[in-house]
Coordinates of C-alpha atoms in Angstrom, one line a residue:
X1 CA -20.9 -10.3 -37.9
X2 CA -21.5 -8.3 -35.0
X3 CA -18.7 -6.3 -36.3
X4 CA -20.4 -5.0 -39.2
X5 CA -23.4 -3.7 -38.4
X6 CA -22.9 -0.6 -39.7
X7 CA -21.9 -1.7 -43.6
X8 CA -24.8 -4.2 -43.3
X9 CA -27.8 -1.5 -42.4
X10 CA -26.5 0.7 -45.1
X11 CA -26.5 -2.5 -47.8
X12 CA -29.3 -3.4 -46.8
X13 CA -31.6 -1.0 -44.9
X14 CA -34.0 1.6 -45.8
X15 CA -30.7 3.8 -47.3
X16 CA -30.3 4.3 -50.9
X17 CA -27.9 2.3 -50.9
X18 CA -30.1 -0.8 -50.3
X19 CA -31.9 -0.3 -53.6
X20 CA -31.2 -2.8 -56.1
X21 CA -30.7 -0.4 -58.8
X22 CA -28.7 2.0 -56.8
X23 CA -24.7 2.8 -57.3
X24 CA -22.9 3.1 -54.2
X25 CA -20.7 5.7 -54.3
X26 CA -17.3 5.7 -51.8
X27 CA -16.5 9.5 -51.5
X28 CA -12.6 10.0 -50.6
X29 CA -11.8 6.1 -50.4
X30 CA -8.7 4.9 -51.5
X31 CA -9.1 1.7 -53.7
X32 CA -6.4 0.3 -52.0
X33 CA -7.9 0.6 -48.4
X34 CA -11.6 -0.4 -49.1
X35 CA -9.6 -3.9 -51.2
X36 CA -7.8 -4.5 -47.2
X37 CA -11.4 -3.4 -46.0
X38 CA -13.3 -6.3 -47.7
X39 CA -10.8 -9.3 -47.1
X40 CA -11.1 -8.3 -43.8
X41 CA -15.0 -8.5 -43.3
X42 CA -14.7 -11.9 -45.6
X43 CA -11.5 -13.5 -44.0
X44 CA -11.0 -11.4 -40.7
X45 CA -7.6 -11.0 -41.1
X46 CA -5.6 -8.3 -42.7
X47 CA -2.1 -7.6 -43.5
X48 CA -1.3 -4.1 -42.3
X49 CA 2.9 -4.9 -42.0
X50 CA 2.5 -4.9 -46.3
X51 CA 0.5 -2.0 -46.5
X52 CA 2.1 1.8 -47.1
X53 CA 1.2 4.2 -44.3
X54 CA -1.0 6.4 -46.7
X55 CA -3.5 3.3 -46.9
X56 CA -3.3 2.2 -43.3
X57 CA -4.4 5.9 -42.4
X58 CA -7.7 5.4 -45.2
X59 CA -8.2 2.0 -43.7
X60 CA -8.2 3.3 -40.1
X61 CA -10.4 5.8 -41.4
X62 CA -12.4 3.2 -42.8
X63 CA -12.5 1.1 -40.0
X64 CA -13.7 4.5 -37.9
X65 CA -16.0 5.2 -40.7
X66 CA -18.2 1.8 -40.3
X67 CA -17.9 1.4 -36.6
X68 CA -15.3 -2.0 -37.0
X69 CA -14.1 -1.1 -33.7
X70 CA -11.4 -4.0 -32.8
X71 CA -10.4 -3.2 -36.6
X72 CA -9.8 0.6 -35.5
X73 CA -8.0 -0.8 -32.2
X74 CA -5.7 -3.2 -33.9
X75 CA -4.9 -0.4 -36.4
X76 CA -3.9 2.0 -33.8
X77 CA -2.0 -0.2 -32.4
X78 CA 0.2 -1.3 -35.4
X79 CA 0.6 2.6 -36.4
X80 CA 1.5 3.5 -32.7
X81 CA 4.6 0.7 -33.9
X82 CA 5.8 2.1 -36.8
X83 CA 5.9 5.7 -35.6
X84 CA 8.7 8.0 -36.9
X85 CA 9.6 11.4 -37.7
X86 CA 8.3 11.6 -41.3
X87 CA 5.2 10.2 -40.4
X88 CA 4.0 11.2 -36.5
X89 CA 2.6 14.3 -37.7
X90 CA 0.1 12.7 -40.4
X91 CA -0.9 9.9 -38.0
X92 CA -1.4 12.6 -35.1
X93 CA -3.7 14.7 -37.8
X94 CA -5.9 11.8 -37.9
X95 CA -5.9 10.6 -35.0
X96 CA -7.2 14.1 -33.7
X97 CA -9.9 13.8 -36.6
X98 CA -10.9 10.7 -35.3
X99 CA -10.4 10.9 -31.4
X100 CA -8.4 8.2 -31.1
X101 CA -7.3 9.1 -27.5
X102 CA -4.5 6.3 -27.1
X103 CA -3.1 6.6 -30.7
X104 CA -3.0 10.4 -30.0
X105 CA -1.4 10.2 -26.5
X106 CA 1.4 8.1 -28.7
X107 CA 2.5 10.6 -31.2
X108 CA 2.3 13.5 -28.4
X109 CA 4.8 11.3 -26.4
X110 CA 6.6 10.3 -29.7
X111 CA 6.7 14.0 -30.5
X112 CA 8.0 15.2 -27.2
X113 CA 11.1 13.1 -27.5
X114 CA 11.7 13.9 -30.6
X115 CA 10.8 17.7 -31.3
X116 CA 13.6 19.1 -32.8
X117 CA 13.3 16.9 -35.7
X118 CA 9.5 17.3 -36.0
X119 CA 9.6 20.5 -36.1
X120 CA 12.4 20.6 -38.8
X121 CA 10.0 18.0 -40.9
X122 CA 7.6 18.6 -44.0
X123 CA 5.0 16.6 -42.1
X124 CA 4.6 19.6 -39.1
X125 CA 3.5 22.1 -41.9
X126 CA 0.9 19.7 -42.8
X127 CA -0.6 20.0 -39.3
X128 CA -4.3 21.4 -38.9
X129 CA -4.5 24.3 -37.2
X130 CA -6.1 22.5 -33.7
X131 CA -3.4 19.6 -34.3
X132 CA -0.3 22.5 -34.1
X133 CA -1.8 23.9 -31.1
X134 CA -2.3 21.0 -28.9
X135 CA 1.5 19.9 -29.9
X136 CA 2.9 23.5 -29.3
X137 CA 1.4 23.9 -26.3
X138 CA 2.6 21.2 -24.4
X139 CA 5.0 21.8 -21.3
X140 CA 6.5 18.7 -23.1
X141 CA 7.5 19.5 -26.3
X142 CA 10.8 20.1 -25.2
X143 CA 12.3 22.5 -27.8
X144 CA 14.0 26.1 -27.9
X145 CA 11.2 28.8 -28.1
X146 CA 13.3 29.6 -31.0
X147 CA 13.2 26.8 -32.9
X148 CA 9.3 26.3 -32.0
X149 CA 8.9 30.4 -33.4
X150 CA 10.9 29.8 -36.8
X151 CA 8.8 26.5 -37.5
X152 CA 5.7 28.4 -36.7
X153 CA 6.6 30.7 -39.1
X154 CA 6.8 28.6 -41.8
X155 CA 3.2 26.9 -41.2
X156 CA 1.7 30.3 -40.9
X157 CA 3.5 31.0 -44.4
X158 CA 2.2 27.8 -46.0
X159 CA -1.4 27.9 -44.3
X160 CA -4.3 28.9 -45.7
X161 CA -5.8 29.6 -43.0
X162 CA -5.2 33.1 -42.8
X163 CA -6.7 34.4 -39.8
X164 CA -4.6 32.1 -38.0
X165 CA -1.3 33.3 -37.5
X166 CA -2.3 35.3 -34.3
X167 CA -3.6 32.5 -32.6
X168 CA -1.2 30.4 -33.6
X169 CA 1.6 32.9 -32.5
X170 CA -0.2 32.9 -28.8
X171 CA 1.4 29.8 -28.5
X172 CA 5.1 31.0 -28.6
X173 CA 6.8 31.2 -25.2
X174 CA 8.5 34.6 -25.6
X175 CA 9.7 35.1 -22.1
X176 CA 11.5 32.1 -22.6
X177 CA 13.5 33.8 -25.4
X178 CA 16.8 36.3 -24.8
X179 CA 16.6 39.6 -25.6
X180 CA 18.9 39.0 -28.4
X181 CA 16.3 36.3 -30.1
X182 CA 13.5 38.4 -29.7
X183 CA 15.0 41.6 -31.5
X184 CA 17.0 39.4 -33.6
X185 CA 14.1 36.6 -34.7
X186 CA 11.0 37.6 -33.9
X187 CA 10.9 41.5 -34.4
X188 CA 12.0 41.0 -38.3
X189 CA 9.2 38.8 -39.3
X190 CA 6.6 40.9 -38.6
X191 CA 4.3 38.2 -37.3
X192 CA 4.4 39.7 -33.5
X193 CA 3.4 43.0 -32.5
X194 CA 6.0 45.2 -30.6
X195 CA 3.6 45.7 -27.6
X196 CA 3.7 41.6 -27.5
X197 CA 7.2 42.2 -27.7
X198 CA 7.5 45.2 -24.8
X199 CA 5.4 42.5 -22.5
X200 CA 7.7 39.5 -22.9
X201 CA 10.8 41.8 -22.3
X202 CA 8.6 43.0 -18.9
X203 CA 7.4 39.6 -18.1
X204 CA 11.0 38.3 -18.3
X205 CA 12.8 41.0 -16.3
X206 CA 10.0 41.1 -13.6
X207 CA 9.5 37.5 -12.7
X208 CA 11.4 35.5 -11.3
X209 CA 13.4 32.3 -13.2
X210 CA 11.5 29.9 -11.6
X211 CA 8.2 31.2 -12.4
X212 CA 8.7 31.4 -16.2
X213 CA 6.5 28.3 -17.9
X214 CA 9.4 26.5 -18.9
X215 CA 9.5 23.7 -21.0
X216 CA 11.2 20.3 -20.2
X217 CA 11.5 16.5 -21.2
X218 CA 8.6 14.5 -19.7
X219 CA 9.9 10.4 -19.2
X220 CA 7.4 8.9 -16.5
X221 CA 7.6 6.6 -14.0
X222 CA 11.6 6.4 -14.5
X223 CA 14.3 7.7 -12.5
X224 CA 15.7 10.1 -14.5
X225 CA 18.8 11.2 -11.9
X226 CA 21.2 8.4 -13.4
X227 CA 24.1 8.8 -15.1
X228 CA 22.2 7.0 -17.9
X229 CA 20.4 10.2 -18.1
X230 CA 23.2 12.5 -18.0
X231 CA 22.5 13.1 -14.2
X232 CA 25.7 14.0 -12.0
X233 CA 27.0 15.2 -8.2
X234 CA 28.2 18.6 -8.5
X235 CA 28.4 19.4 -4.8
X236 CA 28.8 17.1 -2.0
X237 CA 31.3 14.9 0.2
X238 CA 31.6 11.2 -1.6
X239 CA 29.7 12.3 -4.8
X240 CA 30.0 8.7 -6.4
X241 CA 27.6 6.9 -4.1
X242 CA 24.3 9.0 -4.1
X243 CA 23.5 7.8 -7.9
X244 CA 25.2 4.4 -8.4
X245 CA 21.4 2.7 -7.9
X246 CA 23.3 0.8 -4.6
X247 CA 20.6 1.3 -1.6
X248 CA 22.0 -2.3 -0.2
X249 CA 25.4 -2.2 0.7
X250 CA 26.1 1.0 2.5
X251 CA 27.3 1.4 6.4
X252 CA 29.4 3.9 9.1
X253 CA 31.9 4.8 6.1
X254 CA 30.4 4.0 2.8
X255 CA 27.7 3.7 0.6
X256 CA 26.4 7.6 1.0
X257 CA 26.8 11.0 0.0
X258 CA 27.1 13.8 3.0
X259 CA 27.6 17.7 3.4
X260 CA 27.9 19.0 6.6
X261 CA 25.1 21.0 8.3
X262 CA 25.5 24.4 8.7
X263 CA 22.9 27.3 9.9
X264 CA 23.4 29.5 6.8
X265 CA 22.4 26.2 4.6
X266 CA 25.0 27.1 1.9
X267 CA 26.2 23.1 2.4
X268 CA 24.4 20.8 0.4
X269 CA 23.9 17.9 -2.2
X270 CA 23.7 19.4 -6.0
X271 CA 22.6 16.9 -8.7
X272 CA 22.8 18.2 -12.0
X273 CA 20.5 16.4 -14.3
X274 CA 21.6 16.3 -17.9
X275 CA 18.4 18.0 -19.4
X276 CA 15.8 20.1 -17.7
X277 CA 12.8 17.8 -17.2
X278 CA 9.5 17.8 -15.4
X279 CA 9.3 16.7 -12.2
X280 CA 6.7 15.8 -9.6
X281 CA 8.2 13.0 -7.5
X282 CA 11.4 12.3 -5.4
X283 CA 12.7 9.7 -3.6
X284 CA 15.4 9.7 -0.9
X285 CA 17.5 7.3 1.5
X286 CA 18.5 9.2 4.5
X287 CA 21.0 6.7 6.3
X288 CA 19.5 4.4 8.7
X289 CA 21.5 1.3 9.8
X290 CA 20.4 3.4 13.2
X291 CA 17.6 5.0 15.0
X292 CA 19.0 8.5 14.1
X293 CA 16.7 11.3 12.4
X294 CA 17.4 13.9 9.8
X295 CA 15.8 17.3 8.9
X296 CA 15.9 18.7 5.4
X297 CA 14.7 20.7 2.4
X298 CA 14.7 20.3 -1.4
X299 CA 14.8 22.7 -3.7
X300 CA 15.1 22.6 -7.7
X301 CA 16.5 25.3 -10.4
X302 CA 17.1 26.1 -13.9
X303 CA 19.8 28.2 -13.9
X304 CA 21.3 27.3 -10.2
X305 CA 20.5 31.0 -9.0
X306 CA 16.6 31.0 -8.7
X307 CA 16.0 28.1 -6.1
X308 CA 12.4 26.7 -5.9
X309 CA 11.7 25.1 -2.4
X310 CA 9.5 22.3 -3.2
X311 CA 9.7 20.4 -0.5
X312 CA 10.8 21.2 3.3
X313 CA 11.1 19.1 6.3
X314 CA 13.0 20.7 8.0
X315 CA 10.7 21.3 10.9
X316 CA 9.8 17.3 10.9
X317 CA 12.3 14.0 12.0
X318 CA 12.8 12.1 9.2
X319 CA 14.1 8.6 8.4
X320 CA 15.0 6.0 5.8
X321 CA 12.8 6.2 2.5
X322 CA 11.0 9.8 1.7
X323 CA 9.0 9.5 -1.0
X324 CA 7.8 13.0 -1.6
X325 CA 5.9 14.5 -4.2
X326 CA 4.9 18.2 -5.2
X327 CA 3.2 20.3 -7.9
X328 CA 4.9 19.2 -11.5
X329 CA 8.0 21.6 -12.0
X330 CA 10.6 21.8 -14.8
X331 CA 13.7 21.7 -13.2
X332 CA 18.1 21.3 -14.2
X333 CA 19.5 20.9 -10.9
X334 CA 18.2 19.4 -7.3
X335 CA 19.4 20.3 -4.1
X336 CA 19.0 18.5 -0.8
X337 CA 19.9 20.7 2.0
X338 CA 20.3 18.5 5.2
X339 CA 19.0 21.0 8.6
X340 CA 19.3 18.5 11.7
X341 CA 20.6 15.0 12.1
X342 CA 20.0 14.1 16.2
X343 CA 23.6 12.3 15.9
X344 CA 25.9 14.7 14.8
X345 CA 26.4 18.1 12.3
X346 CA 26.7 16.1 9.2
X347 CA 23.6 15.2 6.6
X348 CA 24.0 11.4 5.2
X349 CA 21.8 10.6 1.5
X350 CA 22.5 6.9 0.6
X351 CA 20.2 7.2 -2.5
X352 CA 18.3 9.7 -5.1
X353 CA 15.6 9.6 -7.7
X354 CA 14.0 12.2 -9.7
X355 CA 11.3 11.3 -12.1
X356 CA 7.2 12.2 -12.7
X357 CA 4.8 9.9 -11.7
X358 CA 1.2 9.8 -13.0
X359 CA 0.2 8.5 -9.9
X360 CA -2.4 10.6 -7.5
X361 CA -1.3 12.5 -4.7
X362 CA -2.7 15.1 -2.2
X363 CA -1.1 17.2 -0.5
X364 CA -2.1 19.5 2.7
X365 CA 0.4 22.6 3.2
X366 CA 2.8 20.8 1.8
X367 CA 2.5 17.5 3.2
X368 CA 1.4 14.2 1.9
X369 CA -1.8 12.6 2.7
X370 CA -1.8 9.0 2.3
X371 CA -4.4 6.7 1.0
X372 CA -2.6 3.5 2.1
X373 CA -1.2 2.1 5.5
X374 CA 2.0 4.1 5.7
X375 CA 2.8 2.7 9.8
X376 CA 4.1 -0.8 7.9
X377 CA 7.6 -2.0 7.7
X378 CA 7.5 -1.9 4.3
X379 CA 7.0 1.6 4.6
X380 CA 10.2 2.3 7.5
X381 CA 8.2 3.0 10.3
X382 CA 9.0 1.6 13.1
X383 CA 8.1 1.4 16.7
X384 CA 10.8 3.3 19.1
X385 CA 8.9 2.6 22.0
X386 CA 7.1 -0.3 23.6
X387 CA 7.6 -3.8 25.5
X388 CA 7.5 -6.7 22.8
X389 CA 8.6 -9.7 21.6
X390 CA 9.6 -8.9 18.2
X391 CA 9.9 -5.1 17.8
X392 CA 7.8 -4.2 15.0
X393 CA 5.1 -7.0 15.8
X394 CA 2.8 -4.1 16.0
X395 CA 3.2 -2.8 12.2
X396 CA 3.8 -6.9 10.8
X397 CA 0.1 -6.7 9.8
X398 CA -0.3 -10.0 11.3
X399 CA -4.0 -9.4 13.3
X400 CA -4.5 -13.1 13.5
X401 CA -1.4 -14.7 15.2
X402 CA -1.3 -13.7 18.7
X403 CA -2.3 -15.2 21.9
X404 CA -1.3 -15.1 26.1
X405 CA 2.6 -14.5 25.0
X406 CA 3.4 -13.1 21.8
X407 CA 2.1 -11.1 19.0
X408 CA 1.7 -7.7 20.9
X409 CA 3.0 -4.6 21.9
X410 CA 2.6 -3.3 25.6
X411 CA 3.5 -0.7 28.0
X412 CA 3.1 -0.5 31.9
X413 CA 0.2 1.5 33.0
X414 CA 1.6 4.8 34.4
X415 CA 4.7 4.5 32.3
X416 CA 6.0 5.0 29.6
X417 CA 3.7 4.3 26.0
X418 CA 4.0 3.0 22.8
X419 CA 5.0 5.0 20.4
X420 CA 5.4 4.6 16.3
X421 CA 7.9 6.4 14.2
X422 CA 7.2 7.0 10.9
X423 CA 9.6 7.5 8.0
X424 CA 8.2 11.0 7.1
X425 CA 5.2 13.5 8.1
X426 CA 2.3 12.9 7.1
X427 CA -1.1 14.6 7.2
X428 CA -3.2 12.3 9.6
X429 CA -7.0 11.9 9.8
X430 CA -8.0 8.7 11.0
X431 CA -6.3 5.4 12.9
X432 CA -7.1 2.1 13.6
X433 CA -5.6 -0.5 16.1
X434 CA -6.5 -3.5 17.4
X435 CA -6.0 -4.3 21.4
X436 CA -5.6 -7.4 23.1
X437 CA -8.8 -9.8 23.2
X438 CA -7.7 -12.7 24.0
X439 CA -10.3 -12.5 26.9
X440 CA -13.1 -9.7 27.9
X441 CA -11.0 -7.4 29.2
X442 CA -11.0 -4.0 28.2
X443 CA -8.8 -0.5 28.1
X444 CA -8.8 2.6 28.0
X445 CA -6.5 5.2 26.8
X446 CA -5.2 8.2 24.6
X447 CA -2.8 8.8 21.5
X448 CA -0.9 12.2 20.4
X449 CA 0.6 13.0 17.5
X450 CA 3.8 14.9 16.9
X451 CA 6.3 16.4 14.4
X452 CA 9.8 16.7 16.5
X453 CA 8.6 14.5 19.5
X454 CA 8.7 17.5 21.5
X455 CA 5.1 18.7 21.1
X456 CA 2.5 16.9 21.0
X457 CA -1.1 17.0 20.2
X458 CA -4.1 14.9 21.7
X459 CA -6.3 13.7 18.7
X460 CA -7.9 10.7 20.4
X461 CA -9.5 10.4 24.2
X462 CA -11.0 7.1 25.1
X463 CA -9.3 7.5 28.7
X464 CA -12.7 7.1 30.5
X465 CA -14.9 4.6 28.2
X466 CA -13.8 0.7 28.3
X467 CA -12.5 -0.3 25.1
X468 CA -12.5 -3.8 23.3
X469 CA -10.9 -5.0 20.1
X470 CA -11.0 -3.0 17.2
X471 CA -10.8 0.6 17.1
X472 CA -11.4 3.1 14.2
X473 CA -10.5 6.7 15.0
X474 CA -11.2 9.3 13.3
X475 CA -9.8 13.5 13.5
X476 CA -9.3 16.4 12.2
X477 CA -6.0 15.8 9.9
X478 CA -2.8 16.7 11.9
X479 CA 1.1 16.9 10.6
X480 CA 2.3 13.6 12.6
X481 CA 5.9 11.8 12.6
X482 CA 5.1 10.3 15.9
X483 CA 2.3 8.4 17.3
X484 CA 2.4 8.0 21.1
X485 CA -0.4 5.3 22.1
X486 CA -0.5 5.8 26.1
X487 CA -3.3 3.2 28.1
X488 CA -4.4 4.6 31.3
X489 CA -6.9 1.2 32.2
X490 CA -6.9 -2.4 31.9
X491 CA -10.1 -3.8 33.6
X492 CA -7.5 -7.2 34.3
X493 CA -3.9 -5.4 35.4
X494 CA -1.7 -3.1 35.0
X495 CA -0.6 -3.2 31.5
X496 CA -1.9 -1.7 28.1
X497 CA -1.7 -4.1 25.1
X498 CA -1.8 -3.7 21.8
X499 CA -1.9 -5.9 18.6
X500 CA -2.5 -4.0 15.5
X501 CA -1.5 -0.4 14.1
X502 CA -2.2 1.1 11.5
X503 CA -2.5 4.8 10.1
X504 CA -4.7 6.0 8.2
X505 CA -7.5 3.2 9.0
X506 CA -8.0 1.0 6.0
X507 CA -11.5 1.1 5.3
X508 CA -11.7 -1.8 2.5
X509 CA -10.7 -4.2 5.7
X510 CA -13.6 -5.2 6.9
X511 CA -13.7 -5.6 10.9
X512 CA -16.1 -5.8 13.5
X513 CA -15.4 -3.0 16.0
X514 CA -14.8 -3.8 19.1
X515 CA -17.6 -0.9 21.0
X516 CA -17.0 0.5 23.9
X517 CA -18.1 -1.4 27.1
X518 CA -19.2 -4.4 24.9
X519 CA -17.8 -7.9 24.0
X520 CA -16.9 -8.5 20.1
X521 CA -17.7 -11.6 18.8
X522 CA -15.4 -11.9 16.0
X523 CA -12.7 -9.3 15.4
X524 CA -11.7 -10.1 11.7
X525 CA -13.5 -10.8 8.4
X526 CA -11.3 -13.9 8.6
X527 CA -11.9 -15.6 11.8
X528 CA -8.4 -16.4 13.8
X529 CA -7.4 -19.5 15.1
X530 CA -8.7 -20.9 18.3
X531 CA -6.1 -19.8 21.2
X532 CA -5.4 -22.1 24.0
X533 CA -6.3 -21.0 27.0
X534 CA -4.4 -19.5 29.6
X535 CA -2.2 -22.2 32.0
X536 CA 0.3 -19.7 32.9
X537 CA 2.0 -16.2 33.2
X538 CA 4.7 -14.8 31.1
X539 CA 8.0 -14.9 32.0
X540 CA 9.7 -11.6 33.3
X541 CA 12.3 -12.5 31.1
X542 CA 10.7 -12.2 28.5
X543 CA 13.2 -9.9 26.1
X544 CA 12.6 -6.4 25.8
X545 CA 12.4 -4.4 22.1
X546 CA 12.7 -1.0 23.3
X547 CA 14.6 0.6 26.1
X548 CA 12.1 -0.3 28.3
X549 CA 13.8 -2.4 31.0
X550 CA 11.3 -4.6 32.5
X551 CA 8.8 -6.8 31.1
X552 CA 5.2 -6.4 32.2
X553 CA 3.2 -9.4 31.9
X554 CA -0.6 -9.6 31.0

């Protein structure tokens, strides 16, 4: 009953209504509707699959009407079903009416996949004026401006609203039109003036392509660069293999796509897609079944002449999975330009995907700032330098398992350092590691970031305070590729250990720093398991992960 609060205060309240004498009157209600209305407050159930879509829209504005809620929610839910191109444009009209934000979001989406048929149907005249706009206006209601111009045409001909053709009109794309279309189409009807006319002619011939607010085809969350889609190589060495959806089986001679690297950058990899959509979001396999590093750019275009960069590495080493996003562009074609691969001249792309992702990103000059541990395996990063056991026991996430012989990464005081690759630049603000505490020693040390392991930037100095356990760092956000963790004092011997790695620190796991000079206590939310303790030295033999020769012992 708590469904119903609405009917029962105006039955019997203070209204009108409530008067025993008094004739309720049901302005605009189909008899239909209220029938479906009633058996539902007396059974709970009704039978929207039997109902015709005029009376499910008075019953959902029923429902909306009397504040039935679930009723409203179910309703949306079954129209959002039985969407089609006859009857989208209705449901969106009251949808609108009603802000039903989910129902709405449904026939936009429907309506964007489908506009050319929309806009050809009886049901788009029958739009309200807001409804047209907030369709029209959408980067994507992927139509021809000139299709979109004709149909609004024939609303503002059918309208009564007769102020409204100007603002309605505002919403046509002209720039997007040719010259021929615009003195062809839109100068005979008389509904544009030729000063709107002289502008879009300027705008058009002034800009460039890539600037023009295109419109495109908006799928999220799907790879749209598959031959499902359309999508196809149309430059490139071994074309087949960069969109086959293989990222498994690939090695020194198949499995990948490649172009040769050249200074000019006229080599590269050209994916046409088969429609212009919107993007925000790409991700590529650069070859890995080595240590090798690639440089490149990416750049998207309508008409293959205008090239918008929208992303460029080529300043940064780069390896395995990019996942790169940028500002939401409409693009036809993709190109990957490969700059630098420390091997060889010759760019290698195992995999691509193009699609738009809802998902929140920042980005800082370009670069992606991540929210998330991105120094994981999971993530391709990788550690290129340091003494261990099991080479990537420092990005595992394991901060419970270690003890006098494994589960750490060291270097030998004086030389060399540990040093973590990751897959891609990113912008860096804050670290966290964990160092060996197996006793109540402590370190010291520094870590520098860098791009092209060339040059390299201090961002942390603990090289004369003693250090225990846990450390969270925190800097001024810096492009990094490269972390380089150097020790410069162990209070027990000569060699710098560390557990735990991670970039940028994780805040929502909890740990109990480890402050400088004193002991930590407990080093985890969840306490580790007792170590034994020490009975006797590592062994020198002890086999190396990196190209570091010679194993130090703690």
């Amino acid at each position: 009953m708590s469904n119903i609060l609405f009917p029962r205060a105006l039955l019997y309240g203070g209204m009108k209504e409530s008067q025993p004498q008094a004739e309720v009157t049901l302005e605009e209600t189909r008899a239909e509707a209220f029938s479906m209305l009633l058996h539902y407050l007396y059974t709970g159930r009704a039978s929207l699959s039997s109902a015709r879509e005029e009376v499910l829209l008075d019953f959902l504005g029923l429902a909306h009407r009397y504040g039935l809620q679930p009723l409203e929610d179910s309703t949306s839910e079954f129209l959002r079903t039985i969407l089609h191109t006859h009857n989208v444009c209705l449901v969106f009209d009251v949808a609108s009416l009603y802000s039903l934000g989910a129902l709405s979001e449904a026939c936009c989406a429907y309506m964007d996949r489908h506009a050319p048929e929309v806009l050809a149907s009886d049901g788009f005249l029958t739009l309200s004026k807001t409804a047209l706009l907030t369709v029209v206006r959408r980067d994507s209601f992927a139509a021809s401006e000139k299709e979109i111009f004709q149909a609004l045409c024939r609303w503002c001909r059918q309208s009564d609203e007769g102020g409204a053709t100007q603002e309605v009109m505002s919403a046509v794309r002209l720039p997007l039109m040719s010259l021929m279309e615009m003195l062809n189409v839109v100068r005979p009807s008389g509904l544009l003036s030729p000063d709107n006319l002289l502008d879009a002619i300027k705008t058009r011939s002034e800009s460039r392509d890539m600037d023009l607010n295109y419109r495109g085809i908006l799928i999220p969350e799907e790879n749209i660069a598959t031959m499902k889609y359309g999508a196809q190589v149309v430059k490139g060495e071994l074309k087949s293999a960069l969109l086959d959806g293989d990222t498994q089986n690939y090695d020194l001679d198949h499995g990948f796509s490649r172009h040769p690297i050249e200074e000019d950058g006229c080599s590269g990899l050209q994916i046409k897609l088969g429609q212009a959509y919107i993007l925000n979001h790409i991700r590529i396999l650069l070859w890995d079944r080595d240590s090798r590093s690639y440089s490149y750019y990416i750049e998207v275009s309508m008409d293959e002449l205008d090239w918008m960069r929208v992303v460029d590495h080529s300043k940064y080493l780069c390896r395995s999975w990019q996942n790169l996003f940028f500002t939401p562009r409409v693009a036809r074609y993709v190109r990957i330009v490969g700059t630098h691969n420390t091997v060889n001249k010759v760019f290698h792309l195992v995999s691509l995907e193009c699609m738009f992702t809802h998902r929140s990103f920042i980005l800082e000059k370009g670069i992606l700032v991540p929210n998330e541990n991105v120094a994981t395996i999971a993530a391709c990063s990788s550690v290129i330098e340091g003494v261990s056991r099991s080479r990537n026991a420092l990005l595992n996430g394991d901060t419970r398992n270690y003890d006098w012989d494994s589960g750490y990464t060291c270097h030998q005081l004086g030389s060399g350092a540990i040093v973590i690759q990751l897959a891609q630049p990113y912008s860096i603000g804050s670290l966290r590691l964990l160092l060996w505490d197996c006793d109540e020693r402590s370190y010291s040390y520094y870590i520098e970031v860098s791009t092209n392991q060339q040059e390299w930037t201090k961002v942390v100095d603990r090289t004369k305070v003693p250090c225990r356990s846990w450390q969270t760092l925190k800097f001024d956000k810096q492009p990094a590729s490269f972390i380089r963790i150097v020790g410069t004092h162990n209070s027990a011997n000569e060699v710098f250990h560390c557990v735990h790695f991670e970039c940028p620190a994780q805040s929502d796991a909890e740990v109990k720093e480890g402050s400088p000079g004193q002991e930590s206590s407990s080093t985890s939310q969840n306490p580790r398991p007792v170590r034994p303790s020490r009975t006797h030295s590592l062994l020198p033999s002890l086999p190396s992960s990196s190209s570091t020769s010679s194993q130090p012992h703690l």
